[in-house]
Short mmCIF file of C-alpha atoms and ligand atoms in Angstrom, two decimals:
data_model
loop_
_atom_site.label_atom_id
_atom_site.label_comp_id
_atom_site.label_asym_id
_atom_site.label_seq_id
_atom_site.Cartn_x
_atom_site.Cartn_y
_atom_site.Cartn_z
CA MET A 1 -50.35 198.00 -25.59
CA THR A 2 -53.43 197.97 -23.70
CA LYS A 3 -54.88 194.67 -23.11
CA ASP A 4 -58.90 194.09 -22.71
CA PHE A 5 -58.23 191.57 -19.60
CA LEU A 6 -55.38 191.40 -17.36
CA ILE A 7 -55.65 188.32 -15.09
CA ILE A 8 -53.60 188.12 -11.93
CA GLY A 9 -52.74 184.39 -10.94
CA GLY A 10 -51.55 181.17 -12.58
CA GLY A 11 -53.38 178.77 -10.77
CA ILE A 12 -56.57 176.77 -11.91
CA ALA A 13 -58.89 179.87 -11.75
CA GLY A 14 -56.41 182.25 -13.43
CA ILE A 15 -55.72 179.85 -16.65
CA SER A 16 -59.24 178.53 -16.92
CA ALA A 17 -60.43 182.44 -17.18
CA ALA A 18 -57.26 182.91 -19.43
CA ALA A 19 -58.98 180.10 -21.79
CA ARG A 20 -62.58 181.47 -21.85
CA LEU A 21 -61.58 185.26 -22.04
CA SER A 22 -58.88 184.66 -24.87
CA ALA A 23 -61.93 184.35 -27.09
CA LEU A 24 -63.56 187.60 -26.18
CA GLY A 25 -60.18 189.65 -26.43
CA SER A 26 -56.65 190.17 -25.77
CA VAL A 27 -55.30 188.62 -22.45
CA THR A 28 -52.10 188.87 -20.09
CA LEU A 29 -52.05 186.47 -17.12
CA LEU A 30 -49.17 187.32 -14.49
CA GLU A 31 -48.03 184.72 -12.20
CA ALA A 32 -45.80 185.29 -9.75
CA GLU A 33 -43.78 182.16 -9.53
CA PRO A 34 -41.61 180.79 -11.86
CA HIS A 35 -44.42 178.05 -13.15
CA LEU A 36 -48.24 177.53 -13.04
CA ALA A 37 -50.35 176.09 -10.47
CA HIS A 38 -47.09 176.62 -7.61
CA HIS A 39 -49.37 177.32 -5.07
CA ALA A 40 -53.04 175.63 -3.94
CA SER A 41 -53.57 174.29 -7.40
CA GLY A 42 -50.61 172.35 -7.43
CA ARG A 43 -51.42 170.89 -3.96
CA SER A 44 -54.82 169.17 -4.41
CA ALA A 45 -56.04 166.14 -3.88
CA ALA A 46 -57.63 166.24 -7.51
CA LEU A 47 -60.98 164.86 -7.13
CA TYR A 48 -64.24 165.25 -8.86
CA GLU A 49 -66.97 164.76 -6.44
CA ALA A 50 -70.03 166.66 -7.18
CA SER A 51 -71.78 166.41 -4.13
CA TYR A 52 -68.99 167.36 -1.99
CA GLY A 53 -69.11 170.87 -0.45
CA ASN A 54 -72.14 173.62 0.01
CA PRO A 55 -75.21 174.02 -2.45
CA ALA A 56 -73.37 176.37 -4.34
CA VAL A 57 -70.56 174.47 -4.60
CA VAL A 58 -72.50 171.46 -5.51
CA ARG A 59 -74.33 173.27 -8.11
CA LEU A 60 -71.32 174.73 -9.74
CA SER A 61 -69.66 171.49 -9.74
CA MET A 62 -72.54 169.64 -11.49
CA ALA A 63 -72.48 172.14 -13.86
CA SER A 64 -68.64 171.38 -14.62
CA GLY A 65 -69.45 167.55 -15.19
CA ASP A 66 -70.46 167.98 -18.91
CA GLU A 67 -67.29 169.51 -19.98
CA PHE A 68 -65.01 167.53 -17.77
CA ARG A 69 -66.62 164.18 -19.74
CA ALA A 70 -66.50 166.12 -23.05
CA ARG A 71 -62.50 166.62 -22.41
CA PRO A 72 -60.84 163.12 -23.13
CA GLY A 73 -58.70 161.99 -20.37
CA ILE A 74 -58.90 164.57 -17.63
CA LEU A 75 -61.59 162.22 -15.56
CA SER A 76 -60.58 158.49 -14.51
CA PRO A 77 -63.05 156.50 -12.23
CA ARG A 78 -62.09 156.31 -8.32
CA GLY A 79 -64.96 155.75 -6.26
CA LEU A 80 -65.60 156.85 -2.55
CA MET A 81 -65.92 154.85 0.93
CA ILE A 82 -66.77 156.51 4.26
CA LEU A 83 -65.65 154.47 7.36
CA ALA A 84 -66.70 155.33 10.88
CA ARG A 85 -66.61 153.51 14.34
CA ALA A 86 -69.80 151.89 16.32
CA ASP A 87 -69.77 155.61 18.28
CA GLN A 88 -69.88 157.55 14.95
CA ALA A 89 -72.92 156.26 13.76
CA ASP A 90 -75.11 159.63 13.66
CA ALA A 91 -72.11 161.43 12.00
CA PHE A 92 -71.96 158.54 9.22
CA ALA A 93 -75.50 158.69 8.55
CA HIS A 94 -75.47 162.53 7.75
CA ASP A 95 -72.24 162.10 6.11
CA ILE A 96 -73.94 159.11 3.35
CA ALA A 97 -77.18 161.25 3.14
CA GLU A 98 -75.28 164.23 2.43
CA MET A 99 -72.88 162.58 -0.37
CA ASP A 100 -75.30 159.95 -1.22
CA LEU A 101 -73.48 157.05 -0.51
CA THR A 102 -74.76 153.14 -0.26
CA PRO A 103 -74.12 151.46 3.09
CA ILE A 104 -72.21 148.30 2.77
CA PRO A 105 -71.13 145.64 5.01
CA VAL A 106 -67.58 145.92 6.51
CA ASP A 107 -66.64 142.52 5.07
CA GLN A 108 -67.87 143.51 1.35
CA ALA A 109 -65.46 146.76 2.12
CA ARG A 110 -62.87 144.70 2.89
CA SER A 111 -63.17 142.80 -0.34
CA ILE A 112 -62.23 146.26 -1.91
CA VAL A 113 -59.80 147.83 0.87
CA PRO A 114 -58.20 144.85 2.46
CA ILE A 115 -56.57 146.51 5.03
CA LEU A 116 -59.56 147.86 6.94
CA ASN A 117 -59.61 146.95 10.40
CA PRO A 118 -62.89 145.03 11.38
CA ALA A 119 -62.12 145.39 15.02
CA VAL A 120 -62.83 149.26 14.84
CA ILE A 121 -64.54 150.03 11.74
CA ALA A 122 -68.62 149.24 12.50
CA HIS A 123 -70.01 150.86 9.48
CA THR A 124 -68.73 151.32 5.91
CA ALA A 125 -70.64 152.92 2.42
CA HIS A 126 -69.73 153.17 -0.88
CA ALA A 127 -70.53 155.25 -4.26
CA ASP A 128 -69.00 155.30 -7.36
CA HIS A 129 -69.68 159.13 -8.06
CA ALA A 130 -66.32 160.46 -7.77
CA TRP A 131 -63.15 160.88 -10.02
CA ASP A 132 -59.66 161.66 -10.20
CA ILE A 133 -59.13 164.85 -12.23
CA ASP A 134 -55.94 164.92 -14.10
CA THR A 135 -55.25 168.27 -12.94
CA ASP A 136 -51.72 168.77 -14.65
CA LEU A 137 -53.40 167.87 -18.13
CA LEU A 138 -56.76 170.05 -17.21
CA ILE A 139 -54.00 172.94 -16.42
CA GLN A 140 -52.31 172.48 -19.36
CA THR A 141 -55.12 172.26 -22.10
CA PHE A 142 -56.53 175.42 -20.47
CA ALA A 143 -53.08 176.99 -21.05
CA ARG A 144 -53.02 175.57 -24.61
CA GLU A 145 -56.41 177.13 -25.63
CA ALA A 146 -55.69 180.68 -24.01
CA ARG A 147 -52.14 180.44 -26.07
CA LYS A 148 -53.63 179.41 -29.23
CA ASN A 149 -56.06 182.10 -28.84
CA GLY A 150 -53.10 184.70 -28.12
CA ALA A 151 -53.33 185.30 -24.62
CA GLU A 152 -49.73 186.16 -23.00
CA ILE A 153 -49.05 184.10 -20.11
CA LEU A 154 -45.87 185.33 -17.92
CA ILE A 155 -44.43 183.48 -15.35
CA SER A 156 -41.84 185.21 -12.53
CA SER A 157 -44.16 188.25 -12.84
CA PRO A 158 -45.48 189.18 -9.38
CA VAL A 159 -47.78 192.00 -9.14
CA ILE A 160 -46.24 194.74 -6.92
CA ALA A 161 -48.39 197.84 -7.80
CA ILE A 162 -51.86 198.45 -9.31
CA SER A 163 -53.00 201.84 -10.32
CA ARG A 164 -56.05 203.10 -12.33
CA ASN A 165 -56.48 206.44 -14.53
CA GLY A 166 -58.60 207.30 -17.66
CA THR A 167 -56.77 204.69 -19.84
CA GLY A 168 -57.59 201.82 -17.39
CA TRP A 169 -55.36 199.65 -15.14
CA HIS A 170 -51.75 199.93 -14.94
CA VAL A 171 -50.39 196.55 -12.99
CA THR A 172 -46.34 196.70 -12.24
CA THR A 173 -44.28 193.73 -11.90
CA PRO A 174 -40.61 194.22 -11.49
CA THR A 175 -39.97 193.86 -15.05
CA GLY A 176 -42.72 196.43 -16.60
CA THR A 177 -46.15 197.77 -16.33
CA HIS A 178 -49.12 196.20 -18.17
CA THR A 179 -52.14 198.15 -18.94
CA ALA A 180 -55.89 196.80 -19.51
CA ASP A 181 -59.41 197.77 -19.44
CA THR A 182 -60.75 194.52 -16.99
CA LEU A 183 -58.69 193.19 -14.03
CA ILE A 184 -59.45 190.00 -13.13
CA ASN A 185 -58.48 188.62 -9.65
CA ALA A 186 -57.62 185.47 -9.32
CA ALA A 187 -55.10 185.47 -7.03
CA GLY A 188 -55.96 182.74 -4.67
CA ALA A 189 -54.79 183.06 -1.06
CA TRP A 190 -53.49 186.68 -1.98
CA VAL A 191 -57.05 187.92 -3.25
CA ASP A 192 -57.73 191.01 -0.86
CA ARG A 193 -54.10 191.87 -1.17
CA ILE A 194 -54.71 192.38 -4.61
CA ALA A 195 -57.73 194.05 -3.93
CA ALA A 196 -56.14 196.25 -1.70
CA LEU A 197 -53.13 197.10 -4.01
CA ALA A 198 -55.84 198.03 -6.50
CA GLY A 199 -58.16 200.21 -4.04
CA VAL A 200 -60.66 197.96 -4.09
CA ALA A 201 -62.09 197.02 -0.61
CA PRO A 202 -61.40 193.25 0.26
CA LEU A 203 -64.08 191.15 0.82
CA GLY A 204 -62.39 189.21 3.98
CA PHE A 205 -61.15 185.90 2.56
CA GLN A 206 -59.45 183.37 4.85
CA PRO A 207 -56.77 181.01 3.72
CA MET A 208 -56.99 177.61 5.67
CA ARG A 209 -54.20 175.24 5.37
CA ARG A 210 -54.98 171.75 4.61
CA SER A 211 -51.56 169.40 4.64
CA MET A 212 -50.91 166.16 2.88
CA ALA A 213 -48.91 162.90 3.33
CA ARG A 214 -47.66 160.37 0.88
CA ILE A 215 -47.07 157.18 2.28
CA ALA A 216 -45.71 153.54 0.73
CA ALA A 217 -48.55 151.47 -0.47
CA PRO A 218 -49.62 149.85 2.86
CA GLY A 219 -48.57 146.40 2.92
CA GLY A 220 -47.36 146.58 -0.56
CA HIS A 221 -50.98 146.11 -1.78
CA ASP A 222 -51.76 147.60 -5.59
CA VAL A 223 -53.84 150.44 -4.13
CA SER A 224 -54.22 151.40 -7.64
CA ARG A 225 -58.25 150.60 -7.94
CA TRP A 226 -58.93 151.50 -4.32
CA PRO A 227 -61.33 154.44 -3.70
CA MET A 228 -61.03 157.48 -2.02
CA LEU A 229 -61.25 156.80 1.88
CA PHE A 230 -63.02 159.27 3.94
CA GLY A 231 -62.90 158.66 7.77
CA THR A 232 -66.66 160.04 8.89
CA GLY A 233 -66.85 163.67 9.59
CA GLU A 234 -64.04 164.24 6.92
CA ALA A 235 -61.48 163.71 10.16
CA TRP A 236 -59.03 162.40 7.41
CA TYR A 237 -58.78 161.09 3.80
CA ALA A 238 -56.73 159.03 1.85
CA LYS A 239 -56.81 158.34 -1.78
CA PRO A 240 -54.12 156.35 -4.43
CA ASP A 241 -51.85 158.31 -5.84
CA ALA A 242 -49.16 157.06 -8.53
CA GLY A 243 -48.95 153.72 -6.62
CA ALA A 244 -48.82 155.15 -3.17
CA LEU A 245 -50.97 156.67 -1.11
CA ILE A 246 -51.61 160.20 -0.41
CA VAL A 247 -53.08 160.59 3.47
CA SER A 248 -54.69 164.37 4.67
CA PRO A 249 -55.84 165.44 8.38
CA ALA A 250 -58.15 167.21 6.53
CA GLU A 251 -57.58 170.37 8.80
CA GLU A 252 -58.75 173.66 8.13
CA HIS A 253 -56.31 176.00 10.23
CA PRO A 254 -56.87 179.51 9.40
CA MET A 255 -53.48 181.47 7.83
CA ASP A 256 -52.06 184.51 6.39
CA PRO A 257 -51.31 183.93 2.65
CA HIS A 258 -47.52 182.10 2.12
CA ASP A 259 -45.99 179.27 0.58
CA ALA A 260 -47.72 177.01 3.13
CA TRP A 261 -46.27 173.50 4.58
CA ALA A 262 -47.31 170.65 6.41
CA ASN A 263 -47.34 170.91 10.28
CA ASP A 264 -45.84 167.64 11.58
CA MET A 265 -47.94 167.61 14.37
CA VAL A 266 -51.18 167.88 12.52
CA LEU A 267 -49.71 165.20 10.04
CA ALA A 268 -49.06 162.87 12.64
CA GLU A 269 -52.43 163.34 14.54
CA GLY A 270 -53.95 162.93 11.16
CA LEU A 271 -52.27 159.65 10.38
CA ALA A 272 -53.12 158.09 13.38
CA ARG A 273 -56.81 158.78 12.78
CA TYR A 274 -56.09 157.25 9.67
CA GLU A 275 -53.99 154.07 10.95
CA GLU A 276 -56.67 153.83 13.65
CA MET A 277 -58.68 152.32 10.80
CA MET A 278 -56.16 150.03 9.41
CA THR A 279 -54.73 146.66 9.69
CA GLU A 280 -51.38 147.94 8.56
CA PRO A 281 -49.21 150.73 10.12
CA VAL A 282 -47.61 153.75 8.24
CA THR A 283 -44.26 152.66 7.77
CA ARG A 284 -42.75 155.10 5.64
CA LEU A 285 -43.50 158.73 4.87
CA ILE A 286 -42.36 159.53 0.95
CA SER A 287 -43.17 163.08 0.87
CA ASN A 288 -45.36 165.62 2.65
CA TRP A 289 -46.93 169.20 1.81
CA ALA A 290 -49.25 171.91 2.34
CA GLY A 291 -51.70 173.96 0.64
CA LEU A 292 -53.89 177.12 1.27
CA ARG A 293 -57.90 176.42 0.75
CA THR A 294 -59.13 180.13 0.63
CA PHE A 295 -63.05 180.85 1.91
CA SER A 296 -64.97 183.65 1.63
CA PRO A 297 -67.20 184.95 4.67
CA ASP A 298 -70.00 182.61 3.84
CA ARG A 299 -67.61 180.04 2.37
CA VAL A 300 -69.50 180.11 -1.19
CA PRO A 301 -67.22 181.18 -4.04
CA VAL A 302 -66.99 184.92 -5.34
CA ILE A 303 -67.31 185.63 -9.18
CA GLY A 304 -68.58 188.73 -10.39
CA ARG A 305 -67.70 192.38 -11.14
CA ASP A 306 -66.94 194.22 -8.10
CA PRO A 307 -70.00 196.29 -7.24
CA VAL A 308 -67.92 199.54 -6.59
CA GLN A 309 -65.22 199.04 -8.91
CA PRO A 310 -66.76 197.11 -12.25
CA ALA A 311 -63.67 197.08 -14.06
CA PHE A 312 -62.34 194.87 -11.00
CA PHE A 313 -63.66 190.91 -11.22
CA TRP A 314 -63.37 188.79 -8.57
CA LEU A 315 -62.83 185.07 -9.42
CA ALA A 316 -61.98 184.02 -5.91
CA GLY A 317 -62.77 181.57 -2.64
CA GLN A 318 -62.92 178.32 -4.26
CA GLY A 319 -62.25 176.89 -1.32
CA GLY A 320 -61.27 172.92 -1.68
CA TYR A 321 -63.16 172.62 -4.64
CA GLY A 322 -61.26 175.05 -6.88
CA PHE A 323 -60.47 172.30 -9.74
CA GLN A 324 -63.98 170.71 -9.72
CA THR A 325 -66.02 173.89 -10.07
CA SER A 326 -63.46 175.38 -12.62
CA PRO A 327 -65.29 174.54 -15.99
CA ALA A 328 -68.42 176.10 -15.15
CA ALA A 329 -66.46 178.84 -12.83
CA SER A 330 -64.78 180.19 -15.79
CA GLN A 331 -67.49 179.91 -18.29
CA LEU A 332 -69.55 182.19 -15.79
CA ALA A 333 -66.67 184.51 -15.63
CA ALA A 334 -66.53 184.92 -19.43
CA ASP A 335 -70.41 185.22 -19.38
CA LEU A 336 -70.45 188.06 -16.86
CA ILE A 337 -67.75 189.76 -18.39
CA ALA A 338 -69.20 189.60 -22.07
CA ASP A 339 -72.36 190.61 -20.62
CA ARG A 340 -74.21 187.51 -21.91
CA THR A 341 -77.10 185.74 -19.82
CA PRO A 342 -75.21 183.47 -17.96
CA ALA A 343 -75.94 179.79 -18.63
CA LEU A 344 -76.45 179.35 -14.79
CA ASP A 345 -79.22 180.12 -12.86
CA ALA A 346 -79.91 183.53 -12.05
CA ASP A 347 -80.43 182.66 -8.57
CA LEU A 348 -76.79 180.93 -8.27
CA VAL A 349 -75.29 183.73 -9.93
CA ALA A 350 -76.72 186.22 -7.10
CA ALA A 351 -75.24 183.65 -4.67
CA LEU A 352 -71.60 183.94 -6.33
CA SER A 353 -71.76 187.71 -7.06
CA PRO A 354 -69.42 189.75 -4.62
CA ALA A 355 -72.58 192.31 -4.24
CA ARG A 356 -73.98 189.94 -1.70
CA PHE A 357 -71.36 191.21 0.84
CA ILE A 358 -72.28 194.98 0.28
C1 FAD B 401 -54.76 169.84 0.31
C2 FAD B 401 -55.57 170.06 -0.79
C3 FAD B 401 -56.71 169.36 -1.42
C4 FAD B 401 -57.57 169.94 -2.12
N1 FAD B 401 -58.29 168.85 -2.86
C5 FAD B 401 -59.16 169.49 -4.00
C6 FAD B 401 -59.93 168.49 -4.59
O1 FAD B 401 -59.59 167.48 -4.63
N2 FAD B 401 -60.66 169.08 -5.79
C7 FAD B 401 -60.97 170.31 -5.91
O2 FAD B 401 -61.50 170.38 -7.10
N3 FAD B 401 -60.15 171.05 -5.28
C8 FAD B 401 -58.93 170.90 -4.22
N4 FAD B 401 -58.56 171.68 -3.61
C9 FAD B 401 -58.80 173.15 -3.74
C10 FAD B 401 -58.08 173.66 -4.96
O3 FAD B 401 -57.06 173.26 -4.89
C11 FAD B 401 -58.14 174.87 -5.16
O4 FAD B 401 -59.45 175.69 -4.99
C12 FAD B 401 -57.62 175.72 -5.91
O5 FAD B 401 -56.23 175.57 -6.50
C13 FAD B 401 -57.71 177.38 -5.89
O6 FAD B 401 -57.09 177.91 -7.42
P1 FAD B 401 -56.87 179.19 -7.68
O7 FAD B 401 -56.24 179.42 -9.12
O8 FAD B 401 -57.65 180.20 -6.84
O9 FAD B 401 -55.58 179.61 -6.42
P2 FAD B 401 -53.78 179.13 -6.69
O10 FAD B 401 -53.51 177.51 -7.35
O11 FAD B 401 -53.18 179.46 -5.18
O12 FAD B 401 -53.20 180.03 -7.46
C14 FAD B 401 -53.32 181.50 -7.21
C15 FAD B 401 -52.16 182.24 -8.04
O13 FAD B 401 -51.90 183.96 -7.73
C16 FAD B 401 -50.70 184.01 -7.72
N5 FAD B 401 -50.49 185.37 -7.14
C17 FAD B 401 -50.62 185.75 -6.09
N6 FAD B 401 -50.46 187.05 -5.88
C18 FAD B 401 -49.75 187.21 -6.85
C19 FAD B 401 -49.17 188.65 -7.31
N7 FAD B 401 -49.35 189.47 -6.34
N8 FAD B 401 -48.73 188.75 -8.56
C20 FAD B 401 -49.05 187.48 -9.49
N9 FAD B 401 -49.27 186.46 -8.98
C21 FAD B 401 -50.12 186.31 -7.63
C22 FAD B 401 -50.07 182.98 -6.90
O14 FAD B 401 -48.47 182.58 -7.11
C23 FAD B 401 -50.62 181.68 -7.29
O15 FAD B 401 -50.05 180.83 -8.19
C24 FAD B 401 -57.79 171.37 -2.35
C25 FAD B 401 -56.64 172.03 -1.96
C26 FAD B 401 -55.96 171.47 -1.00
C27 FAD B 401 -54.66 172.63 -0.50
#
């Protein structure tokens, strides 16, 4: 049976699109891995900080806020603190202006996070406007909505061939072929590979690895109410997570699409940048991982019909913001596919359109 929509990718992009599109017609979602959110969407820092990112990303994140707040349990308060040495004053001033943080005395910062090292840290700033996203709950919520509307979500279904004829797209997995009118490419780091399979020109997406370490709570402190900590210039960040801290070197290293893992040397260097600013050493690494943040050539997400093959829809290049932009991004995808006037401003829609690369 020919479906209206076939979505490739079971990360936050594909699943949120499935929830929206299942209200418009029949949906099949194909995910290569044995469970949803195996790649980038299972490896994020799970932060909603709407002023983080370039202007188009900020507008998408802002536009997502109402829906996050309307869905119980998705957001919980976290807060944000930026730390800098004396020689980093310029970068610190730039960061706090861009992300709208208020400078506070180092002593006050230490009353919130007691392990900050006053011998090294000269500048601190804080903001409340950052929240944890319950990413598992968000994914399950979108998946439940999609299934309730009749969407078929198939795991362990890697797409290996795509062809097109008068009856639409024919998308082949090792267990069969699925047909659909419109193909939605939400394959994360693999979006250009999917385009090539479909005979559509790739747009030049670049996956970038970012690593993460989980460390024991420093000095046995209760870290649960600590804000997210950023080394100025995003040299590293740390965030409380289930009683421990996750610390990232915040690297952006270009990679081919693959099942990413952390680089030991990059992790060690990042942990050293974090440790320099703390009074407590890193004593125990509980685990580590890495994910790919995938960027378009201008680092703005790509949402829209391919200008040459309009039955091929791009939902791609979410970079490091795929969760916090997902409500507005998936809504825009549905608006464009339904030929409705998008809720977002026309200039933002144009900035996100794949037509900008033609
Ligand atoms: C370390 C790290 C920290 C981050 N922190 C944040 C944060 O705090 N806040 C935030 O908003 N974002 C954050 N992000 C970014 C966010 O995780 C991503 O933008 C988002 O997960 C991308 O979602 P996606 O669905 O596009 O990609 P993915 O989750 O990678 O999903 C794509 C899916 O497509 C599937 N696929 C690929 N090829 C095929 C095929 N041939 N057939 C079938 N399926 C296929 C893959 O298996 C994969 O599951 C972070 C990312 C990383 C790595």
